[in-house]
Amino acid sequence: MPPEPPSAPAPVALRPGTDAERQLLALMERACDGGTWSLTVPQACLRLSNNLAAMLEVPPAHAAPFVGLADFFAPESRAMMQAALDACLVQGAAFDLEAQVVTGNGNYLMVRSLGEAVRDDHGAVVRVQGVIQNLTEKKRAEQESLSVTMRLSTTLASITEAFATLDRQGRFTYLNSESERMLQRTSSELLGRQIWQELDESDSSRLRTDMQEALAEGLHLEFEDFYPHLGKWLALRAYPFEEGIAVYLRDVTSLRRSQEQLLLLQTSISRLNDLVLITEAGSIDEPGPRIVFVNDAFEKHTGYSRGEVLGKAPRMLQGPLTQRAELDRIREALTQAQPVRAELVNYKKDGTLYWIELEIVPVDYFNRGLTHWVAVARDITERKAAEDEIEHLAFYDTLTQLPNRQLLMDRLKSALTRSGRTRDIGVLMFIDLDHFKVLNDSLGHARGDQLLQQVAIRLAGSVRLSDTVARLGGDEFVVMLEHLGDDPDLAIDRARAAGEKIRAALSEPYELAGHAYHGTCSIGITCFSQQQHGMGDLLKQADLAMYQAKAAGRNAVCFFDPAMQAAATANAALSSQLRQALQDHEFVLHYQPQVGPGERMLGVEALVRWQHPARGLMGPDAFITQAEESGLILPLGQWVIESACAQLARWALHPQTEPLSIAVNVSARQFRHPEFVESVLKIIRQHGIAPNRLKLELTESLLATGMEVTVAKMGMLKEAGVTLSIDDFGMGYSALSYLKHLPLDQLKIDRAFVKDVLTDPNDAAIARTIIGLAQSLGLGVIAEGVETEAQRAFLAWHGCESYQGHLFCAALPIDALEAFMQALPLQAAAEPAIAR
C-alpha cells in the first residue's frame, strides 16, 4: 500500500509553451516511456506532465495530498530521493537515480529519475525540473537475460568437450575450461583473437576458409585436421548463429593414430599372399559365423568378391570332397574357443577344388570374451599334388596304375588282421605271364608294356571292386581275394573258380599295336585265415605254387602244397648257423666307396659278409632276411656299428682318410630296440670319433608305424651329430607327409631304380622325383648300384652328384680298400679321387 500522504496542494500539470512544443514533448516522453516534472521555488509547486501522471496513475491536476516528488517513491527509496531533491534545490546539484515508485493504484515501478536546477540571472535556484523514465520492463528483461546467461554459463561449464563461441570475424567471445586446456591458453589470452591465429596461421588455412564460408552462408561445418602448433588432430564442429558461430573441438589424435595403425594393418593383411578371413564369433550351428572381412588374396584366389562373401558363412566355400572328419575336428575346437590347424579341401567360385593349410585363432577384444575368429590359409594344392604324385609313385605302378608291392603288403596286413578277427578265409594269387621275355625280345618292350597294361585291365575286370590287384614288377601280378567264407572247402572252390576265370581272361587274344598276340599265365594260390601267417610267407607260398603251375606245363592254376614248407626247415637251420657264426666271429666287413662331385671319395658303405666255414664267403642276401626274422640282426647290427666306428678311429689318425665317413645299414628291428640310441652314442664315445663320420642308413619301413618314437630317436641321434640317411628310398613306405619333419641328411636312391633308369621310363620318373624331393627338402641324395657312365651322367644331369657302385669300385675288404686308396692321386682336400 502507498504511504499515507500529508495534506498539501495537489500537483498541477506541466504545461509547455506552444502546441508544437507540447506535441514534441509528448512524443519524446512516449519514446522513452517516461514523463517530465517541474518543482518551482519557493512556492514548492510540483507540476507533472500528462505521460508522467498516467505512469504514476494519478490525475495530472488532481487534489491528491502529496507534498512533493519524493512522496511518489517507495519508502525504502524516499529518503534517498528527498536528499537528492534537497541538494538540487539548495545547491543546484543534478541527480540521476534508479529507484522504485508507488503509483496511485499501489503498483511498484522501477524508474530512473533525473533532475537539475534552473537558476535566475543572479544564480539563485528558481526551479527544479526533471524526467522520470519507466525502467520496469527493461529491468525485467535484464533480469531474465541474466537468468538465461546464468543458466547458459552453467550449461557451457558442464560441457565436457571443448566449446567456444566466435563473433562473425572469427574472434573468440567465450571459451570453457576444456577449450583452455586443449588450446593451452587462458581465456584472457584468447578472447578477441581469431581462432585461425591460434590453430593455423598459414594463408591456405582450411580452418579460415571453411569458417568464413560457414559464417557467410550460415552452413553447418564439420571436419578433422592436424594442427602442428598443438601437435594434435582436432575434430571441429561449428554451428553459425546470429552473432557468430559456436564451435566444438575434440582431440582425436589417439583415434587417428589407432586408425592409422589399423589402416597399416589392413593394408598389410590385404597385401598378404596368404588368404585371410575374419568372422564374427557367432553360433557354430547353422548358418554359422558370418564373414566380416576378407583380404585381397582371398578375392583373387577364390574368385569371390567381398560383396559376395561378407555376411555369409564360410561353409559356402565347402563342397562334396571337403573332409567331414576335419570339419568335425574344427567344429569341436571352435566350440571350446581353442585355436586349430587343419588341411582342408575348399572350392573356388567356378567350382575348382583347392587345398588349404588353415589356422584359426580366437580373438578376445578388450577382454570382452570371444568376439571374432581369424582364419589364415595358405594354398597347398601344388604341394598336395606333388605329395599325391610321389605317393602314387610309391604305392602304384606307373605303367599299369595298379597297386605296387608296398600297397599290396599294406592291404595284406590289414586283411590278415581282419581274417584273424572274423575267421573269414582269403586267398593270395601269384600270377606270372608265360613266355613274357620272348615277347619282349621279339616284339620289343613297347609291345611288352602294352601287354602288361591290357593284362592289368583284364585282371581288374575279373575280380570284385573290394579285391586287390597289384603288380609286383616285370610280368608278376598278385590278386588278393577276401571274404570267401569260413568253410575251407567252399573257400577253395571259390578261389579255384576265380583263378580259372582269371586264367581264361588272360588267355584271350591281345591287340598290340596292330599285332595279334596269344598269351597264357601261370597262377599260384595260397589261402590265409585265422592261422598266423607272415606276409612274406604267404607271398612265398603263392610264388612256390605259381612255379608248380609252370612246372606243370604253364597255363595252369595250382594251390600251395604244404610239402613246400621244407624251405622253412632250411631257414631254421640257417638261424642256428647264424647264431654260431656270431660266437665264432665269422662275419667280416667289406667296404664300397661312395663318391661325390669330381669323383672324390667321400666315404664308404660297410657291407657285412659271412665267411662260412663250408660255403665260403656269403653275401647278405643269403642270411640277412633270416637274421631279421630270428632276431639275430640285433647282435649282428651291434657288431657292424662297433667295427665301423673302430675303423673310423683308425682312419682319423691319417690326414688322407680322416675326412672319410662310413655308412652302416640299420634295420627297422634294430632301430626300434629301446637301447639303440644309447648304444650308438656309447660306441661313438668309446672310440672317440667325430659323430658326423658315422652315417646310419635307415630303411623306409621305419616310417610305417610309430612315427613319434622314430622321429624322437632320429632327433637324438641328429642332435649328437650322427648323419642320417634313408636307404633304398622309393622301395618301401615313404611317409611323405612326415618326411619334411624328419631330421634327415640324405636320401639314397635304390639300385632297382638305377638299374633300368635309361630304359624304363617308370624308373627314370621315380629317380627324378626322388632327386627333386631331396632338393626341395634341402637334403643330400646319393644313388647306389651305378654301374655305367651313362647311368651316372643321367643322374648328374638331374642333380644327383653322389654315387656308389661298380662303376667306381666294388665292395672290398679293408686291406684291399686301403691299398686301392693308396694307389689314388691325392687332391687338395686330402680326399682320394676315384680314377677310372
Short mmCIF file of C-alpha atoms in Angstrom, two decimals, residues 390-624:
data_model
loop_
_atom_site.label_atom_id
_atom_site.label_comp_id
_atom_site.label_asym_id
_atom_site.label_seq_id
_atom_site.Cartn_x
_atom_site.Cartn_y
_atom_site.Cartn_z
CA ILE A 390 55.05 -89.13 -55.04
CA GLU A 391 52.61 -91.27 -53.08
CA HIS A 392 51.25 -92.65 -56.33
CA LEU A 393 54.78 -93.41 -57.45
CA ALA A 394 55.44 -95.01 -54.08
CA PHE A 395 52.27 -97.09 -53.93
CA TYR A 396 51.20 -97.54 -57.54
CA ASP A 397 52.84 -98.97 -60.59
CA THR A 398 53.28 -96.15 -63.11
CA LEU A 399 52.80 -98.41 -66.12
CA THR A 400 49.60 -100.20 -65.14
CA GLN A 401 48.32 -97.85 -62.39
CA LEU A 402 47.84 -100.92 -60.19
CA PRO A 403 48.93 -101.01 -56.53
CA ASN A 404 52.58 -101.93 -56.17
CA ARG A 405 54.23 -104.29 -53.72
CA GLN A 406 54.15 -101.81 -50.86
CA LEU A 407 50.47 -101.08 -51.14
CA LEU A 408 49.77 -104.77 -51.58
CA MET A 409 51.66 -105.52 -48.37
CA ASP A 410 49.72 -102.82 -46.52
CA ARG A 411 46.42 -104.26 -47.69
CA LEU A 412 47.54 -107.81 -46.99
CA LYS A 413 48.48 -106.83 -43.46
CA SER A 414 45.03 -105.37 -42.92
CA ALA A 415 43.41 -108.41 -44.48
CA LEU A 416 45.29 -110.75 -42.16
CA THR A 417 44.13 -108.71 -39.17
CA ARG A 418 40.51 -108.83 -40.30
CA SER A 419 40.74 -112.53 -41.11
CA GLY A 420 42.10 -113.33 -37.67
CA ARG A 421 39.19 -111.44 -36.13
CA THR A 422 36.34 -112.74 -38.33
CA ARG A 423 37.71 -116.19 -39.32
CA ASP A 424 36.92 -115.36 -42.94
CA ILE A 425 39.20 -117.12 -45.41
CA GLY A 426 41.10 -115.18 -48.03
CA VAL A 427 43.46 -116.18 -50.81
CA LEU A 428 46.58 -114.76 -52.40
CA MET A 429 47.15 -115.45 -56.11
CA PHE A 430 50.59 -115.08 -57.65
CA ILE A 431 50.24 -114.61 -61.43
CA ASP A 432 53.13 -114.78 -63.87
CA LEU A 433 52.77 -114.33 -67.65
CA ASP A 434 54.10 -117.25 -69.62
CA HIS A 435 56.91 -116.55 -72.12
CA PHE A 436 56.77 -112.80 -71.50
CA LYS A 437 60.51 -112.49 -72.05
CA VAL A 438 60.08 -113.98 -75.53
CA LEU A 439 57.50 -111.30 -76.33
CA ASN A 440 59.83 -108.55 -75.16
CA ASP A 441 62.74 -109.93 -77.11
CA SER A 442 60.76 -110.49 -80.31
CA LEU A 443 58.29 -107.60 -80.43
CA GLY A 444 60.09 -105.07 -78.23
CA HIS A 445 59.49 -103.50 -74.84
CA ALA A 446 56.84 -101.12 -76.13
CA ARG A 447 54.52 -104.01 -77.05
CA GLY A 448 55.51 -105.74 -73.83
CA ASP A 449 54.32 -102.67 -71.91
CA GLN A 450 51.06 -102.66 -73.88
CA LEU A 451 50.50 -106.29 -72.93
CA LEU A 452 51.10 -105.52 -69.24
CA GLN A 453 48.58 -102.66 -69.39
CA GLN A 454 45.93 -104.83 -71.02
CA VAL A 455 46.59 -107.63 -68.53
CA ALA A 456 46.06 -105.13 -65.70
CA ILE A 457 42.71 -104.09 -67.17
CA ARG A 458 41.58 -107.71 -67.58
CA LEU A 459 42.64 -108.62 -64.05
CA ALA A 460 40.76 -105.68 -62.56
CA GLY A 461 37.70 -106.63 -64.56
CA SER A 462 37.81 -110.25 -63.39
CA VAL A 463 37.51 -109.60 -59.64
CA ARG A 464 35.30 -107.63 -57.27
CA LEU A 465 35.89 -103.95 -56.51
CA SER A 466 36.78 -104.91 -52.94
CA ASP A 467 39.58 -107.23 -54.10
CA THR A 468 43.15 -106.11 -54.70
CA VAL A 469 45.07 -106.45 -57.95
CA ALA A 470 48.76 -105.49 -57.72
CA ARG A 471 51.81 -105.58 -59.93
CA LEU A 472 55.00 -106.65 -58.18
CA GLY A 473 57.23 -105.89 -61.14
CA GLY A 474 58.06 -107.27 -64.55
CA ASP A 475 55.30 -109.69 -65.55
CA GLU A 476 54.38 -110.66 -61.97
CA PHE A 477 50.92 -109.80 -60.61
CA VAL A 478 49.22 -110.61 -57.33
CA VAL A 479 45.48 -110.81 -56.67
CA MET A 480 44.14 -110.84 -53.10
CA LEU A 481 40.58 -112.05 -52.52
CA GLU A 482 38.86 -111.66 -49.17
CA HIS A 483 35.61 -112.78 -47.53
CA LEU A 484 35.38 -116.23 -49.12
CA GLY A 485 33.59 -117.58 -46.05
CA ASP A 486 34.76 -119.68 -43.12
CA ASP A 487 34.28 -123.07 -44.78
CA PRO A 488 37.71 -124.16 -46.13
CA ASP A 489 36.35 -126.42 -48.87
CA LEU A 490 33.89 -123.83 -50.10
CA ALA A 491 36.57 -121.14 -49.97
CA ILE A 492 38.94 -123.30 -52.05
CA ASP A 493 36.22 -123.91 -54.63
CA ARG A 494 35.55 -120.20 -54.89
CA ALA A 495 39.26 -119.44 -55.17
CA ARG A 496 39.69 -122.08 -57.87
CA ALA A 497 36.75 -120.61 -59.82
CA ALA A 498 38.20 -117.11 -59.54
CA GLY A 499 41.62 -118.40 -60.64
CA GLU A 500 40.17 -120.16 -63.67
CA LYS A 501 38.22 -117.03 -64.57
CA ILE A 502 41.43 -115.01 -64.49
CA ARG A 503 43.35 -117.66 -66.46
CA ALA A 504 40.63 -117.69 -69.13
CA ALA A 505 40.51 -113.88 -69.32
CA LEU A 506 44.26 -113.64 -69.76
CA SER A 507 44.22 -116.34 -72.44
CA GLU A 508 42.02 -114.26 -74.75
CA PRO A 509 43.82 -112.72 -77.79
CA TYR A 510 45.51 -109.31 -77.38
CA GLU A 511 45.81 -106.49 -79.92
CA LEU A 512 49.27 -104.97 -79.51
CA ALA A 513 49.69 -102.03 -81.90
CA GLY A 514 48.31 -103.97 -84.85
CA HIS A 515 49.88 -107.24 -83.80
CA ALA A 516 47.69 -110.11 -82.59
CA TYR A 517 49.17 -111.91 -79.59
CA HIS A 518 48.03 -115.02 -77.77
CA GLY A 519 49.37 -115.46 -74.27
CA THR A 520 48.81 -117.56 -71.16
CA CYS A 521 49.61 -117.29 -67.49
CA SER A 522 50.54 -119.47 -64.54
CA ILE A 523 48.70 -118.90 -61.24
CA GLY A 524 49.72 -119.99 -57.74
CA ILE A 525 47.19 -119.74 -54.91
CA THR A 526 47.58 -119.90 -51.15
CA CYS A 527 44.90 -119.42 -48.50
CA PHE A 528 45.01 -117.44 -45.27
CA SER A 529 42.62 -117.39 -42.34
CA GLN A 530 42.82 -117.18 -38.56
CA GLN A 531 46.07 -119.19 -38.58
CA GLN A 532 49.07 -116.94 -38.16
CA HIS A 533 50.85 -116.33 -41.42
CA GLY A 534 53.59 -113.84 -42.14
CA MET A 535 53.02 -111.70 -45.20
CA GLY A 536 56.35 -112.79 -46.61
CA ASP A 537 55.42 -116.43 -46.04
CA LEU A 538 52.14 -116.04 -47.91
CA LEU A 539 53.87 -114.47 -50.90
CA LYS A 540 56.45 -117.23 -50.85
CA GLN A 541 53.75 -119.86 -50.71
CA ALA A 542 51.87 -118.30 -53.63
CA ASP A 543 55.14 -117.91 -55.52
CA LEU A 544 56.02 -121.57 -54.94
CA ALA A 545 52.57 -122.59 -56.11
CA MET A 546 52.99 -120.49 -59.25
CA TYR A 547 56.25 -122.26 -60.03
CA GLN A 548 54.41 -125.54 -59.58
CA ALA A 549 51.94 -124.34 -62.24
CA LYS A 550 54.82 -123.52 -64.57
CA ALA A 551 56.41 -126.89 -63.86
CA ALA A 552 53.08 -128.49 -64.73
CA GLY A 553 53.28 -127.06 -68.24
CA ARG A 554 52.16 -123.44 -67.71
CA ASN A 555 48.67 -122.02 -68.36
CA ALA A 556 47.55 -123.64 -65.13
CA VAL A 557 46.22 -122.87 -61.64
CA CYS A 558 47.93 -124.57 -58.66
CA PHE A 559 47.37 -124.36 -54.91
CA PHE A 560 50.20 -124.24 -52.40
CA ASP A 561 51.35 -127.70 -51.21
CA PRO A 562 52.32 -127.84 -47.54
CA ALA A 563 55.22 -130.03 -48.54
CA MET A 564 56.82 -126.86 -49.78
CA GLN A 565 57.49 -126.00 -46.17
CA ALA A 566 60.79 -127.79 -46.48
CA ALA A 567 62.27 -124.41 -47.11
CA ALA A 568 61.12 -123.33 -43.66
CA THR A 569 63.23 -126.11 -42.15
CA ALA A 570 66.20 -124.83 -44.04
CA ASN A 571 65.57 -121.39 -42.59
CA ALA A 572 65.57 -122.79 -39.07
CA ALA A 573 68.91 -124.45 -39.73
CA LEU A 574 70.22 -121.17 -41.09
CA SER A 575 69.25 -119.37 -37.90
CA SER A 576 71.22 -121.85 -35.84
CA GLN A 577 74.27 -121.40 -38.06
CA LEU A 578 73.99 -117.60 -37.79
CA ARG A 579 73.97 -117.78 -34.03
CA GLN A 580 77.11 -119.94 -34.08
CA ALA A 581 78.75 -117.64 -36.62
CA LEU A 582 78.33 -114.69 -34.27
CA GLN A 583 80.03 -116.62 -31.49
CA ASP A 584 82.86 -117.72 -33.80
CA HIS A 585 83.40 -114.23 -35.29
CA GLU A 586 82.80 -115.47 -38.82
CA PHE A 587 81.38 -112.14 -40.06
CA VAL A 588 83.56 -109.60 -41.84
CA LEU A 589 83.01 -106.16 -43.31
CA HIS A 590 83.63 -105.17 -46.90
CA TYR A 591 83.59 -101.51 -47.87
CA GLN A 592 82.30 -99.96 -51.07
CA PRO A 593 83.40 -96.37 -51.83
CA GLN A 594 80.87 -93.54 -52.09
CA VAL A 595 81.97 -90.71 -54.37
CA GLY A 596 80.82 -87.13 -54.83
CA PRO A 597 81.40 -84.23 -57.26
CA GLY A 598 84.63 -84.56 -59.17
CA GLU A 599 84.51 -88.26 -58.27
CA ARG A 600 86.18 -87.51 -54.95
CA MET A 601 85.80 -90.30 -52.46
CA LEU A 602 83.51 -89.12 -49.62
CA GLY A 603 83.37 -92.33 -47.64
CA VAL A 604 82.30 -95.94 -47.82
CA GLU A 605 79.34 -98.15 -47.01
CA ALA A 606 80.06 -101.03 -44.65
CA LEU A 607 78.60 -104.25 -46.09
CA VAL A 608 78.53 -107.36 -43.94
CA ARG A 609 79.75 -110.71 -45.30
CA TRP A 610 79.68 -114.18 -43.79
CA GLN A 611 82.86 -116.19 -44.07
CA HIS A 612 81.08 -119.53 -43.87
CA PRO A 613 83.40 -122.42 -42.98
CA ALA A 614 81.81 -124.70 -45.57
CA ARG A 615 80.13 -122.44 -48.13
CA GLY A 616 82.81 -119.76 -48.30
CA LEU A 617 82.13 -116.00 -48.47
CA MET A 618 78.39 -115.30 -48.48
CA GLY A 619 76.67 -112.02 -49.27
CA PRO A 620 73.92 -110.55 -47.08
CA ASP A 621 71.14 -111.78 -49.37
CA ALA A 622 71.89 -115.30 -48.12
CA PHE A 623 71.36 -114.62 -44.43
CA ILE A 624 70.07 -111.09 -43.60
#
